[in-house]
Amino acid sequence: MTSSFYDQNLKDSFAMEMEGGDGLLPHHLFPEVRQEIVKDEEFKKAFTILMFSNESTTGGGYVDFTVVWEDDKWKLDQIDTRPPDFDLTAAEVQKLYGDHKVTILEEKDATWGEEAVQVFTYKVEEDGQETFFDIYRNNGQRYEVGSPELVEAEEPEEVEEEPTEQEAAEPIATEESAGFAGNWEREGAQETYYGKIAITGSADGGYQYVGEVLYGQSTADMTGEFVSEGSQAVFVDPNLEGCQ
């Protein structure tokens, strides 16, 4: 699509959306990622491009343009929208960032409302800086995240001591006490909130953890220890009296 074609045929249609914009087309349209000609007749052409989900276009979708040849020029005849089912590829994510290096780190399950969807976690390298994003493959919704690599909690150094008669008769760590150990993620995470935590067990039956969370514009890292009481994990805050 050329600048002259846009000025002659599409500009008026997007006048409201263009206010405050910084590009030829509204910033949420991505013809450079995927454009498909769906009808090509002598005097009528139709093509479709993607409109990614963002703050102004919640949900995203396809935008279908139909143009006709009249009065010796192409004119916009119709604009239709359809719900998104993009199934974005790694190559299409790369196109969003031009020449910057983009590395897909993982593909994971997520939800969009009640719908089960797939998300790419990827890294963008620019001017020696690394930035991490999640992008919903179904509608193009993107949001910046922290590094997906959690630092594993270090195991405490074990001090060899002579076991008492009772300790020698019982295992130090039972199967039940190891039940919390592992890498965990918040169920039903969305683009505005998520949580990840890595838990390791210790020889005395307690646990250590490291994690990171996002809620809206707020982020936090956390480390600490807790003990288990049956099927419950109990954390006592040493800085706040009576808080557990």
Short mmCIF file of C-alpha atoms in Angstrom, two decimals:
data_model
loop_
_atom_site.label_atom_id
_atom_site.label_comp_id
_atom_site.label_asym_id
_atom_site.label_seq_id
_atom_site.Cartn_x
_atom_site.Cartn_y
_atom_site.Cartn_z
CA MET A 1 0.00 0.00 0.00
CA THR A 2 1.56 3.29 -1.09
CA SER A 3 1.28 6.67 0.61
CA SER A 4 -0.63 8.11 -2.35
CA PHE A 5 -3.13 5.24 -2.33
CA TYR A 6 -3.71 5.72 1.38
CA ASP A 7 -4.17 9.49 1.03
CA GLN A 8 -6.66 9.09 -1.83
CA ASN A 9 -8.69 6.15 -0.53
CA LEU A 10 -8.27 5.40 3.15
CA LYS A 11 -7.25 8.56 5.00
CA ASP A 12 -10.77 9.90 5.54
CA SER A 13 -11.94 6.56 6.91
CA PHE A 14 -9.20 6.59 9.55
CA ALA A 15 -9.29 10.31 10.36
CA MET A 16 -10.54 9.78 13.90
CA GLU A 17 -8.16 6.93 14.66
CA MET A 18 -5.22 8.82 13.17
CA GLU A 19 -5.45 11.65 15.71
CA GLY A 20 -2.35 11.46 17.89
CA GLY A 21 -0.93 8.66 15.78
CA ASP A 22 2.64 8.55 14.55
CA GLY A 23 2.33 6.47 11.39
CA LEU A 24 0.73 6.28 7.98
CA LEU A 25 -1.81 3.73 9.17
CA PRO A 26 -3.26 3.48 12.69
CA HIS A 27 -0.56 2.00 14.87
CA HIS A 28 -2.58 -1.12 15.69
CA LEU A 29 -2.78 -2.26 12.02
CA PHE A 30 0.12 -4.46 10.92
CA PRO A 31 0.18 -4.96 7.11
CA GLU A 32 3.93 -5.58 7.35
CA VAL A 33 3.26 -8.71 9.38
CA ARG A 34 0.60 -10.33 7.21
CA GLN A 35 -1.34 -9.10 4.19
CA GLU A 36 -3.42 -11.40 2.03
CA ILE A 37 -5.20 -10.62 -1.24
CA VAL A 38 -8.52 -12.46 -0.98
CA LYS A 39 -10.10 -11.24 -4.23
CA ASP A 40 -8.38 -9.87 -7.32
CA GLU A 41 -10.67 -8.83 -10.15
CA GLU A 42 -10.04 -6.25 -12.85
CA PHE A 43 -12.12 -3.52 -11.20
CA LYS A 44 -12.39 -4.85 -7.64
CA LYS A 45 -9.79 -6.00 -5.15
CA ALA A 46 -10.08 -7.14 -1.55
CA PHE A 47 -7.31 -7.65 0.95
CA THR A 48 -7.08 -8.38 4.67
CA ILE A 49 -4.53 -7.36 7.29
CA LEU A 50 -4.18 -7.80 11.05
CA MET A 51 -5.29 -5.41 13.77
CA PHE A 52 -3.51 -6.38 16.97
CA SER A 53 -5.20 -6.19 20.35
CA ASN A 54 -4.09 -3.25 22.49
CA GLU A 55 -5.48 -0.52 24.73
CA SER A 56 -7.66 0.93 21.94
CA THR A 57 -8.62 -2.30 20.16
CA THR A 58 -9.32 -4.87 22.86
CA GLY A 59 -9.44 -8.27 21.25
CA GLY A 60 -7.91 -7.39 17.88
CA GLY A 61 -9.09 -8.93 14.63
CA TYR A 62 -8.84 -9.02 10.86
CA VAL A 63 -9.62 -5.90 8.83
CA ASP A 64 -10.92 -6.59 5.32
CA PHE A 65 -10.65 -3.75 2.78
CA THR A 66 -12.51 -3.79 -0.54
CA VAL A 67 -11.54 -1.24 -3.20
CA VAL A 68 -13.09 -0.60 -6.61
CA TRP A 69 -11.84 1.19 -9.73
CA GLU A 70 -14.03 4.20 -10.48
CA ASP A 71 -13.40 7.53 -12.19
CA ASP A 72 -9.87 6.46 -13.15
CA LYS A 73 -8.76 5.72 -9.61
CA TRP A 74 -9.14 3.17 -6.83
CA LYS A 75 -11.73 4.01 -4.18
CA LEU A 76 -12.46 2.41 -0.85
CA ASP A 77 -15.74 0.53 -1.16
CA GLN A 78 -16.06 -1.33 2.14
CA ILE A 79 -14.29 -2.11 5.43
CA ASP A 80 -15.24 -5.19 7.44
CA THR A 81 -13.75 -6.66 10.62
CA ARG A 82 -13.60 -10.24 11.82
CA PRO A 83 -12.60 -11.77 15.17
CA PRO A 84 -8.92 -12.73 15.57
CA ASP A 85 -7.59 -16.24 15.10
CA PHE A 86 -4.11 -15.22 13.97
CA ASP A 87 -2.04 -18.20 15.18
CA LEU A 88 1.01 -15.93 14.89
CA THR A 89 4.27 -17.53 13.84
CA ALA A 90 7.75 -16.86 15.20
CA ALA A 91 8.67 -15.24 11.88
CA GLU A 92 5.75 -12.81 12.17
CA VAL A 93 6.80 -11.82 15.68
CA GLN A 94 10.27 -11.10 14.28
CA LYS A 95 8.76 -8.71 11.71
CA LEU A 96 7.41 -6.51 14.50
CA TYR A 97 10.94 -5.43 15.42
CA GLY A 98 12.62 -4.89 12.07
CA ASP A 99 16.34 -5.65 12.24
CA HIS A 100 16.47 -6.16 16.01
CA LYS A 101 17.33 -9.67 17.12
CA VAL A 102 14.29 -11.55 18.42
CA THR A 103 14.62 -14.91 20.18
CA ILE A 104 11.59 -17.07 20.98
CA LEU A 105 12.24 -18.51 24.45
CA GLU A 106 9.17 -20.66 24.99
CA GLU A 107 5.60 -21.34 23.98
CA LYS A 108 3.16 -21.85 26.82
CA ASP A 109 -0.53 -22.32 27.56
CA ALA A 110 -2.60 -19.35 28.73
CA THR A 111 -6.18 -18.14 28.78
CA TRP A 112 -7.92 -15.18 27.15
CA GLY A 113 -11.12 -14.81 29.11
CA GLU A 114 -12.38 -18.37 29.15
CA GLU A 115 -10.57 -19.35 25.95
CA ALA A 116 -7.45 -21.54 26.03
CA VAL A 117 -4.71 -19.89 23.94
CA GLN A 118 -0.98 -20.05 23.26
CA VAL A 119 1.59 -17.40 24.23
CA PHE A 120 5.14 -16.83 22.97
CA THR A 121 7.69 -15.56 25.48
CA TYR A 122 10.47 -13.86 23.56
CA LYS A 123 13.52 -11.64 23.98
CA VAL A 124 14.36 -8.50 21.99
CA GLU A 125 18.01 -7.37 21.83
CA GLU A 126 18.57 -3.70 21.01
CA ASP A 127 21.69 -1.58 21.64
CA GLY A 128 23.05 -4.16 24.06
CA GLN A 129 19.82 -4.22 26.09
CA GLU A 130 17.51 -7.22 26.49
CA THR A 131 13.76 -6.81 26.89
CA PHE A 132 11.31 -9.66 27.44
CA PHE A 133 7.73 -9.89 26.21
CA ASP A 134 4.77 -12.22 26.12
CA ILE A 135 2.57 -12.10 23.02
CA TYR A 136 -0.77 -13.83 22.62
CA ARG A 137 -0.65 -15.79 19.38
CA ASN A 138 -4.42 -15.54 18.84
CA ASN A 139 -4.78 -11.73 18.84
CA GLY A 140 -1.32 -10.13 19.03
CA GLN A 141 -1.69 -8.66 22.53
CA ARG A 142 1.82 -7.88 23.82
CA TYR A 143 3.11 -6.92 27.25
CA GLU A 144 6.56 -6.58 28.74
CA VAL A 145 7.58 -9.12 31.37
CA GLY A 146 10.58 -9.79 33.54
CA SER A 147 13.19 -12.37 32.65
CA PRO A 148 11.50 -15.78 32.61
CA GLU A 149 14.58 -17.37 34.14
CA LEU A 150 14.14 -17.67 37.88
CA VAL A 151 17.28 -17.98 39.94
CA GLU A 152 17.25 -21.32 41.64
CA ALA A 153 17.38 -21.06 45.42
CA GLU A 154 20.68 -22.36 46.73
CA GLU A 155 20.61 -25.41 48.91
CA PRO A 156 21.92 -24.65 52.40
CA GLU A 157 25.20 -26.26 53.28
CA GLU A 158 24.67 -29.43 55.21
CA VAL A 159 26.59 -29.83 58.44
CA GLU A 160 27.39 -33.43 59.18
CA GLU A 161 26.43 -34.27 62.72
CA GLU A 162 26.12 -37.53 64.51
CA PRO A 163 22.42 -38.46 64.37
CA THR A 164 20.55 -39.16 67.57
CA GLU A 165 18.93 -42.55 68.04
CA GLN A 166 15.54 -41.12 67.02
CA GLU A 167 16.90 -39.34 63.93
CA ALA A 168 18.68 -42.48 62.80
CA ALA A 169 15.39 -44.37 62.88
CA GLU A 170 13.40 -41.84 60.78
CA PRO A 171 14.07 -40.23 57.39
CA ILE A 172 15.15 -36.57 57.55
CA ALA A 173 12.88 -35.42 54.68
CA THR A 174 9.62 -37.25 54.09
CA GLU A 175 7.72 -37.49 50.81
CA GLU A 176 5.06 -35.18 52.22
CA SER A 177 7.55 -32.46 53.12
CA ALA A 178 8.89 -32.39 49.55
CA GLY A 179 5.45 -31.72 48.06
CA PHE A 180 5.89 -27.96 47.66
CA ALA A 181 9.25 -28.11 45.86
CA GLY A 182 9.32 -27.22 42.18
CA ASN A 183 8.69 -24.37 39.73
CA TRP A 184 5.19 -22.91 39.96
CA GLU A 185 3.17 -20.36 37.97
CA ARG A 186 -0.07 -18.57 38.74
CA GLU A 187 -3.05 -20.30 37.15
CA GLY A 188 -5.07 -18.17 34.74
CA ALA A 189 -2.42 -15.47 34.37
CA GLN A 190 -3.34 -12.58 32.05
CA GLU A 191 -1.42 -9.80 30.34
CA THR A 192 -1.74 -7.56 33.41
CA TYR A 193 -0.84 -10.05 36.12
CA TYR A 194 1.21 -13.19 36.57
CA GLY A 195 3.31 -14.90 39.20
CA LYS A 196 6.24 -17.34 39.10
CA ILE A 197 8.01 -18.99 41.99
CA ALA A 198 10.77 -21.60 42.45
CA ILE A 199 10.72 -23.60 45.69
CA THR A 200 13.45 -25.89 47.03
CA GLY A 201 13.27 -28.10 50.08
CA SER A 202 15.90 -28.28 52.82
CA ALA A 203 17.06 -31.11 55.00
CA ASP A 204 15.19 -29.82 58.07
CA GLY A 205 11.83 -30.01 56.31
CA GLY A 206 11.61 -26.29 55.56
CA TYR A 207 11.66 -24.54 52.21
CA GLN A 208 13.32 -21.66 50.44
CA TYR A 209 11.73 -19.74 47.58
CA VAL A 210 12.48 -17.07 44.97
CA GLY A 211 9.87 -15.54 42.72
CA GLU A 212 8.61 -12.63 40.68
CA VAL A 213 5.14 -11.15 40.16
CA LEU A 214 3.40 -8.55 38.02
CA TYR A 215 0.11 -6.81 38.81
CA GLY A 216 -0.80 -3.98 36.45
CA GLN A 217 2.19 -1.63 36.46
CA SER A 218 3.54 -3.04 39.75
CA THR A 219 6.29 -5.65 39.86
CA ALA A 220 8.08 -7.37 42.72
CA ASP A 221 10.79 -9.93 43.37
CA MET A 222 10.67 -12.04 46.50
CA THR A 223 12.80 -14.45 48.47
CA GLY A 224 12.21 -16.15 51.78
CA GLU A 225 11.68 -19.30 53.78
CA PHE A 226 8.65 -21.15 55.08
CA VAL A 227 7.72 -24.37 56.84
CA SER A 228 4.98 -26.86 56.12
CA GLU A 229 2.23 -27.95 58.48
CA GLY A 230 0.57 -30.92 56.88
CA SER A 231 -0.87 -29.74 53.57
CA GLN A 232 -0.33 -26.04 54.35
CA ALA A 233 2.69 -23.83 53.82
CA VAL A 234 3.25 -21.27 56.57
CA PHE A 235 5.36 -18.14 56.09
CA VAL A 236 6.11 -15.98 59.13
CA ASP A 237 7.22 -12.44 58.30
CA PRO A 238 10.17 -11.67 60.61
CA ASN A 239 9.69 -7.91 60.05
CA LEU A 240 6.03 -7.68 61.08
CA GLU A 241 4.96 -8.91 64.48
CA GLY A 242 2.09 -11.35 64.33
CA CYS A 243 2.07 -11.55 60.52
CA GLN A 244 2.05 -15.00 58.95
#
